[in-house]
């Protein structure tokens, strides 16, 4: 529990107005500090002086005037007043903003998390009954965090047809998008554009090399409508799972992925992109989606970026990653010491399925020091995204990469690696360069 929430342990009339589900998700917030609360040494924060600048910067890029992708507009004082307790819950629990990389692990370019001080300020403001304060002392307007964008769009791959997801609450589907370039090209960035933010929850795009494309086309041909059902990966066989290049992961609020200057991802003509979309829908959904991916390209050779997945191969083959039935905190670690080939890690995504609880990727350097690349203390399948490192992590000969995943398995089945909703994975995906 957040220490400030712990201090607020009195029954609170406002709590009655909060939907139960929000309280269950919350930190165990059970009290409130109203106007008659114990005096606090410092005056409480106010909307004009303290709160507006924080939320302008960290909430309004997603919670726009019409609600945007969130369905919840949070732009005015009245909005924040009305949503005060859910907001205190969400920020204290760390579920909002939906940024899941721990800040003591590394620093990231696309970081839109709240500082611990800002969390304290928001919680104190709610505990003090959301004082508006004096408009004449208003803090300067802050600019909302803006997701990264592409410098130019050279191509756009779009779903062939609109798709209406119908499997409530979650419909996972892969769509094949043709790569029309007739020469070898270097992709220097891509930007996922959800067609319908009411239903698209998260997306993992894959590039499939030409000699594998038919495996995926066959999956598509076997299903009615555009695309085919898929969950953990793009489908295909085990070889193609390793061959398929994960481009990273996108969740609401994530922007474009841009390759380091002078580098590109080499793509052969005849490749395809498979875009795996997680739709989150109500029963009887009629909303359709036709999402697309914008691409930035170069035709002249660049140094190559590689999208490198890391995991234990025997896990993929069904050995050594057992998660026994009805167990919590089951952890498996894979580690590998590099005997040749220094490289640099630019971004990282950790992927598990819905039983995943925590995950981390650490480099133990030959000199005894270590670098945390990424760590999730509260992994959430629905909020997978690529985390772009502020400074690339250098990996040299003799260094060891360590990937650890932890799961809770509430089912009566032993769970192993697999593509299905009841299976699990433990995969680190990194963008690397080596020259
Ligand atoms: C990257 C986009 C994004 C940012 C930034 C963001 N939110 Fe959200 N928020 C969402 C989405 C999407 C939902 C809808 C629920 C869902 O999909 O889980 C949501 C839901 C909520 C809810 C409803 C209850 C809940 O916890 O799910 C609250 C309250 C909330 N956000 C508060 C905030 C506040 C306060 C901030 C800033 C400190 C913020 N959000 C920043 C995307 C965002």
XYZ file of C-alpha atoms and ligand atoms in Angstrom:
478
model
C 0.000 0.000 0.000
C 1.119 3.518 -0.701
C 2.318 5.035 2.633
C 0.065 8.052 2.219
C -2.925 5.827 1.626
C -2.032 3.869 4.750
C -2.332 7.091 6.718
C -5.854 7.629 5.427
C -7.658 4.970 7.382
C -11.092 6.369 8.083
C -14.392 5.320 6.412
C -14.959 7.596 3.478
C -18.335 8.628 2.039
C -16.907 9.168 -1.463
C -15.873 5.527 -1.669
C -19.503 4.470 -2.000
C -19.575 6.118 -5.416
C -16.667 4.115 -6.832
C -17.461 0.995 -8.827
C -16.499 -2.077 -6.823
C -14.212 -3.388 -9.563
C -11.965 -0.383 -9.195
C -11.642 -0.917 -5.469
C -10.811 -4.563 -5.911
C -8.066 -3.604 -8.335
C -6.826 -0.991 -5.948
C -4.176 -0.901 -3.275
C -6.623 -1.639 -0.503
C -7.549 1.989 -0.086
C -10.215 1.987 2.590
C -10.250 5.377 4.206
C -10.176 9.046 3.398
C -8.895 12.293 4.679
C -11.609 14.847 4.322
C -11.831 18.452 5.419
C -11.600 17.391 9.064
C -8.408 15.406 8.544
C -5.420 15.809 10.793
C -3.564 18.987 9.944
C -0.697 18.297 7.559
C 2.492 20.251 8.025
C 2.511 21.509 4.442
C -0.623 22.892 2.782
C -2.299 20.367 0.484
C -1.554 20.485 -3.220
C -4.058 22.346 -5.373
C -5.352 21.803 -8.874
C -3.994 25.050 -10.302
C -0.580 24.986 -8.683
C 0.337 21.316 -8.480
C -2.009 18.865 -10.147
C -2.763 20.335 -13.559
C 0.916 20.448 -14.616
C 1.415 16.804 -13.626
C -1.641 15.460 -15.397
C -1.111 17.639 -18.459
C 2.237 16.017 -18.909
C 1.427 12.406 -18.056
C -2.272 11.691 -18.542
C -3.652 13.867 -21.321
C -1.760 12.291 -24.229
C -4.124 9.309 -23.838
C -7.060 10.717 -21.801
C -8.052 13.367 -24.335
C -11.164 15.552 -24.393
C -13.256 12.898 -26.133
C -11.656 10.130 -24.082
C -9.583 8.965 -27.043
C -8.396 5.378 -26.759
C -9.277 5.255 -23.049
C -12.964 6.149 -23.217
C -12.365 8.340 -20.142
C -11.826 12.068 -20.760
C -9.494 13.510 -18.116
C -8.769 17.078 -19.150
C -10.623 19.465 -16.785
C -10.672 20.083 -13.051
C -14.220 18.665 -12.980
C -13.058 15.452 -14.693
C -10.297 14.956 -12.128
C -12.663 15.726 -9.274
C -15.204 13.205 -10.528
C -12.524 10.535 -11.000
C -10.476 11.473 -7.915
C -10.605 8.165 -6.039
C -10.119 5.874 -9.033
C -7.171 8.088 -9.979
C -5.646 7.892 -6.485
C -6.103 4.121 -6.622
C -4.641 3.758 -10.084
C -1.570 5.926 -9.574
C -0.814 4.510 -6.115
C -1.110 0.968 -7.451
C 1.027 1.898 -10.460
C -1.593 0.751 -12.980
C -1.848 4.287 -14.461
C -0.105 5.560 -16.426
C 0.405 2.118 -18.010
C 4.216 2.110 -17.912
C 5.599 -1.149 -16.605
C 9.404 -0.829 -16.724
C 10.906 -0.329 -13.261
C 12.786 2.976 -13.126
C 15.599 1.618 -10.907
C 16.471 -0.814 -13.726
C 17.275 1.548 -16.598
C 16.134 4.776 -18.334
C 14.017 4.794 -21.458
C 13.431 7.319 -24.230
C 9.686 6.784 -24.395
C 9.156 6.995 -20.608
C 5.786 8.497 -19.640
C 5.724 7.216 -16.081
C 4.908 9.356 -13.036
C 7.712 10.166 -10.597
C 7.164 8.914 -7.020
C 6.883 12.593 -5.966
C 4.054 13.144 -8.453
C 2.273 10.034 -7.204
C 2.530 11.415 -3.655
C 1.206 14.785 -4.796
C -1.798 13.251 -6.588
C -2.655 11.025 -3.630
C -2.315 13.897 -1.137
C -4.581 16.027 -3.332
C -7.290 13.372 -3.380
C -6.909 12.803 0.359
C -7.381 16.559 0.889
C -10.675 16.557 -1.099
C -9.276 17.870 -4.393
C -8.807 21.588 -3.573
C -8.973 23.775 -6.662
C -6.723 26.551 -5.312
C -6.120 29.964 -6.721
C -6.242 30.328 -10.518
C -4.068 33.434 -10.315
C -1.241 31.265 -8.964
C -1.639 28.692 -11.757
C 1.536 26.888 -12.735
C 2.602 27.260 -16.374
C 0.988 24.828 -18.791
C 3.084 21.763 -19.445
C 3.202 19.963 -22.720
C 1.808 16.466 -22.805
C 4.296 13.698 -23.350
C 4.271 13.031 -27.082
C 4.894 9.568 -28.450
C 7.817 9.276 -30.908
C 6.907 9.771 -34.599
C 8.443 8.855 -37.952
C 10.334 11.535 -39.890
C 8.522 10.385 -43.062
C 6.140 7.689 -44.177
C 7.377 5.812 -47.253
C 4.840 2.999 -47.285
C 1.727 1.984 -45.424
C 0.667 -1.618 -44.980
C -3.018 -1.956 -44.265
C -5.257 -4.884 -43.338
C -6.809 -6.214 -46.542
C -10.361 -6.004 -45.177
C -12.053 -4.609 -42.116
C -12.388 -7.188 -39.349
C -15.113 -7.323 -36.700
C -13.819 -9.127 -33.603
C -16.560 -11.226 -32.007
C -14.850 -13.417 -29.405
C -15.559 -11.587 -26.147
C -13.778 -10.517 -24.082
C -10.587 -11.159 -26.076
C -10.156 -11.900 -29.758
C -6.562 -12.550 -30.846
C -6.039 -12.462 -34.588
C -3.149 -12.367 -37.034
C -3.352 -10.468 -40.312
C -1.013 -10.914 -43.251
C 0.152 -7.755 -44.965
C 2.097 -7.976 -48.201
C 5.451 -6.284 -48.493
C 5.301 -4.677 -51.930
C 8.928 -3.562 -52.309
C 10.647 -5.328 -55.202
C 14.200 -4.720 -53.990
C 16.011 -5.271 -50.735
C 15.183 -2.369 -48.429
C 16.164 -1.190 -44.964
C 13.325 -0.349 -42.613
C 14.364 2.577 -40.436
C 11.141 2.877 -38.460
C 7.537 1.764 -38.191
C 4.428 3.120 -36.589
C 1.344 1.090 -35.783
C -1.923 2.942 -36.470
C -4.911 1.345 -34.751
C -7.959 1.527 -37.014
C -10.399 1.520 -34.088
C -9.091 2.374 -30.630
C -12.335 1.195 -29.021
C -11.389 -2.410 -29.715
C -7.620 -2.652 -30.409
C -5.739 -3.344 -27.185
C -2.241 -4.392 -28.110
C -0.306 -5.450 -31.176
C 2.829 -7.447 -31.995
C 4.061 -7.130 -35.578
C 6.345 -9.772 -37.144
C 8.385 -9.776 -40.337
C 8.387 -13.159 -42.043
C 11.168 -13.922 -44.552
C 10.140 -14.926 -48.114
C 10.848 -18.651 -47.696
C 8.469 -18.835 -44.706
C 5.656 -16.722 -46.115
C 3.666 -19.644 -47.511
C 3.317 -21.264 -44.076
C 1.432 -18.172 -42.884
C -0.550 -17.688 -46.102
C -1.844 -21.248 -45.637
C -3.037 -20.396 -42.104
C -4.863 -17.363 -43.486
C -6.381 -19.307 -46.400
C -7.771 -21.915 -44.021
C -9.935 -19.314 -42.210
C -12.931 -17.275 -43.285
C -12.498 -13.527 -43.379
C -9.267 -11.587 -43.152
C -6.616 -13.126 -40.913
C -6.614 -16.182 -38.662
C -6.838 -16.781 -34.902
C -3.487 -16.658 -33.088
C -2.386 -15.895 -29.570
C 1.210 -16.394 -28.394
C 2.979 -15.929 -31.704
C 2.153 -15.651 -35.383
C 1.398 -19.390 -35.647
C 3.276 -21.587 -38.078
C 5.621 -24.295 -36.825
C 8.345 -24.107 -34.207
C 11.010 -23.251 -36.764
C 8.931 -20.397 -38.044
C 8.407 -19.134 -34.493
C 12.156 -18.724 -34.213
C 12.461 -17.462 -37.805
C 9.655 -14.914 -37.476
C 11.130 -11.600 -36.482
C 9.207 -9.859 -33.720
C 9.333 -6.172 -34.360
C 8.478 -5.347 -30.754
C 5.141 -4.654 -29.154
C 2.667 -1.791 -29.265
C 0.089 -0.761 -26.652
C -2.072 2.384 -26.468
C 0.070 5.463 -26.067
C 3.124 3.846 -27.670
C 4.383 5.726 -30.688
C 6.648 4.888 -33.591
C 9.711 2.673 -33.241
C 12.674 4.366 -34.873
C 15.937 2.508 -35.566
C 19.222 4.069 -34.459
C 20.601 6.652 -36.931
C 22.432 4.986 -39.827
C 20.878 1.574 -39.175
C 17.955 -0.281 -40.697
C 16.254 -3.650 -40.621
C 17.065 -5.481 -43.846
C 13.901 -6.746 -45.534
C 13.982 -8.990 -48.600
C 11.384 -8.631 -51.347
C 8.707 -11.301 -50.963
C 8.667 -10.971 -47.167
C 5.346 -10.458 -45.405
C 4.342 -8.699 -42.228
C 2.124 -10.595 -39.834
C 0.365 -8.290 -37.414
C -0.995 -9.970 -34.319
C -3.786 -7.912 -32.802
C -5.385 -8.351 -29.394
C -8.952 -7.050 -29.561
C -10.731 -6.410 -26.298
C -14.492 -6.457 -26.947
C -17.923 -6.724 -25.333
C -20.268 -9.568 -26.181
C -22.227 -8.717 -29.372
C -19.504 -6.361 -30.552
C -20.238 -4.725 -33.920
C -17.248 -2.364 -34.013
C -14.854 -3.166 -36.835
C -11.173 -2.429 -37.251
C -8.842 -1.917 -40.172
C -5.445 -1.102 -38.700
C -2.279 -0.289 -40.593
C 1.455 0.096 -40.140
C 3.362 3.065 -41.495
C 6.887 2.316 -42.635
C 9.967 4.465 -43.077
C 12.439 2.982 -45.594
C 15.813 3.449 -47.222
C 16.824 1.821 -50.495
C 20.554 2.402 -50.062
C 22.378 -0.045 -47.785
C 22.572 0.808 -44.109
C 24.229 -0.965 -41.239
C 21.803 -3.635 -40.151
C 19.712 -3.765 -37.058
C 18.659 -7.165 -35.875
C 15.536 -7.922 -33.905
C 16.819 -10.689 -31.695
C 14.599 -12.960 -29.596
C 16.248 -14.619 -26.608
C 15.059 -17.679 -24.779
C 16.034 -21.229 -23.923
C 15.525 -23.357 -27.041
C 14.611 -26.463 -25.033
C 11.726 -24.500 -23.439
C 10.348 -23.886 -26.921
C 10.601 -27.626 -27.556
C 8.518 -28.316 -24.441
C 11.253 -29.138 -21.921
C 12.407 -27.409 -18.748
C 9.877 -24.600 -18.394
C 7.206 -26.537 -16.519
C 4.862 -24.465 -14.383
C 3.213 -27.012 -12.079
C -0.566 -26.935 -11.521
C -1.884 -24.723 -8.695
C 1.408 -23.024 -7.890
C 2.498 -19.427 -7.409
C 5.828 -17.707 -7.996
C 7.261 -20.380 -10.239
C 10.400 -18.971 -11.747
C 12.621 -20.103 -14.613
C 15.881 -18.506 -15.662
C 17.857 -18.858 -18.853
C 21.378 -17.531 -19.057
C 23.949 -17.491 -21.786
C 27.569 -16.353 -21.879
C 28.674 -14.797 -25.164
C 31.925 -16.264 -26.412
C 32.182 -14.054 -29.466
C 30.557 -11.037 -31.056
C 30.121 -7.855 -29.060
C 26.793 -6.080 -29.617
C 24.598 -3.264 -28.350
C 20.995 -3.511 -27.116
C 18.775 -0.562 -28.110
C 15.338 -1.639 -26.997
C 13.702 -4.527 -25.205
C 10.328 -6.204 -24.863
C 9.613 -9.031 -22.432
C 6.852 -11.401 -23.401
C 4.897 -13.893 -21.298
C 1.204 -14.760 -21.406
C -1.511 -14.076 -18.849
C 0.002 -16.094 -15.965
C 3.166 -13.973 -16.110
C 3.879 -12.009 -12.914
C 7.445 -10.649 -13.111
C 10.227 -10.740 -15.681
C 13.687 -9.323 -16.166
C 16.659 -9.209 -18.503
C 20.052 -8.512 -16.942
C 23.573 -8.462 -18.393
C 26.234 -9.749 -15.984
C 29.467 -8.296 -17.301
C 32.715 -10.219 -17.317
C 34.205 -7.618 -14.930
C 31.625 -8.445 -12.246
C 29.377 -5.428 -12.788
C 25.822 -5.820 -14.059
C 23.345 -3.860 -16.150
C 19.620 -4.272 -15.788
C 18.132 -3.956 -19.304
C 14.479 -4.181 -18.341
C 12.447 -5.437 -15.398
C 8.716 -5.780 -14.822
C 7.724 -6.188 -11.167
C 4.087 -6.287 -12.269
C 3.887 -7.754 -15.713
C 0.616 -7.213 -17.540
C -0.073 -9.095 -20.759
C -2.424 -6.330 -21.896
C 0.201 -3.648 -21.660
C 3.131 -5.117 -23.555
C 5.223 -2.518 -25.253
C 8.795 -1.964 -26.453
C 10.972 -0.029 -24.045
C 13.590 2.073 -25.862
C 16.785 2.444 -23.851
C 18.043 5.980 -23.315
C 21.624 4.640 -23.645
C 22.272 1.387 -25.537
C 23.563 -1.456 -23.349
C 26.960 -2.771 -24.524
C 27.452 -6.528 -24.388
C 30.965 -7.873 -24.878
C 32.660 -11.255 -25.015
C 32.468 -12.951 -21.621
C 29.248 -11.154 -20.615
C 26.233 -13.232 -19.594
C 22.618 -12.477 -20.437
C 20.090 -13.622 -17.864
C 16.368 -13.803 -18.608
C 14.020 -14.643 -15.731
C 10.245 -15.090 -15.755
C 7.869 -15.811 -12.881
C 4.331 -17.138 -13.155
C 1.293 -18.022 -11.035
C -0.554 -21.056 -12.357
C -4.065 -21.251 -10.859
C -5.132 -24.107 -13.163
C -5.164 -27.880 -12.618
C -2.839 -28.376 -15.591
C 0.938 -28.301 -15.873
C 1.677 -25.363 -18.137
C 4.505 -25.342 -20.689
C 5.703 -23.242 -23.595
C 3.092 -22.887 -26.311
C 1.119 -20.612 -28.557
C -2.295 -21.052 -26.919
C -4.100 -18.911 -24.357
C -3.497 -21.624 -21.711
C 0.222 -21.945 -22.556
C 3.082 -19.733 -21.489
C 6.238 -18.186 -22.898
C 9.303 -16.424 -21.562
C 10.873 -14.419 -24.290
C 13.063 -11.339 -24.426
C 13.049 -9.477 -27.724
C 15.746 -6.877 -28.330
C 16.771 -4.543 -31.103
C 20.540 -4.991 -31.450
C 23.413 -3.672 -33.566
C 26.981 -4.894 -33.588
C 29.159 -2.503 -35.490
C -0.519 5.435 -22.536
C -1.890 5.829 -22.423
C -2.406 6.242 -21.062
C -1.839 7.168 -20.211
C -0.570 7.992 -20.409
C -2.713 7.225 -19.065
N -3.761 6.367 -19.211
Fe -5.282 6.049 -17.886
N -6.110 4.660 -19.130
C -5.624 4.315 -20.380
C -6.518 3.342 -20.992
C -6.346 2.737 -22.388
C -7.547 3.109 -20.047
C -8.760 2.189 -20.215
C -8.670 0.978 -19.387
C -7.779 -0.064 -19.913
O -7.720 -0.273 -21.133
O -7.113 -0.725 -19.079
C -7.242 3.929 -18.898
C -8.013 3.961 -17.728
C -7.818 4.825 -16.668
C -8.650 4.882 -15.470
C -9.832 3.992 -15.186
C -9.563 3.009 -14.127
C -8.352 2.168 -14.328
O -7.468 2.226 -13.454
O -8.268 1.431 -15.343
C -8.128 5.874 -14.679
C -8.638 6.334 -13.318
C -6.987 6.433 -15.374
N -6.812 5.764 -16.566
C -6.213 7.462 -14.879
C -5.049 7.925 -15.489
C -4.217 8.980 -14.946
C -4.503 9.742 -13.661
C -3.171 9.127 -15.796
C -1.976 10.044 -15.638
C -1.290 9.997 -14.385
C -3.355 8.181 -16.889
N -4.500 7.476 -16.656
C -2.485 8.043 -17.970
C -4.497 4.830 -20.989
C -3.619 5.747 -20.432
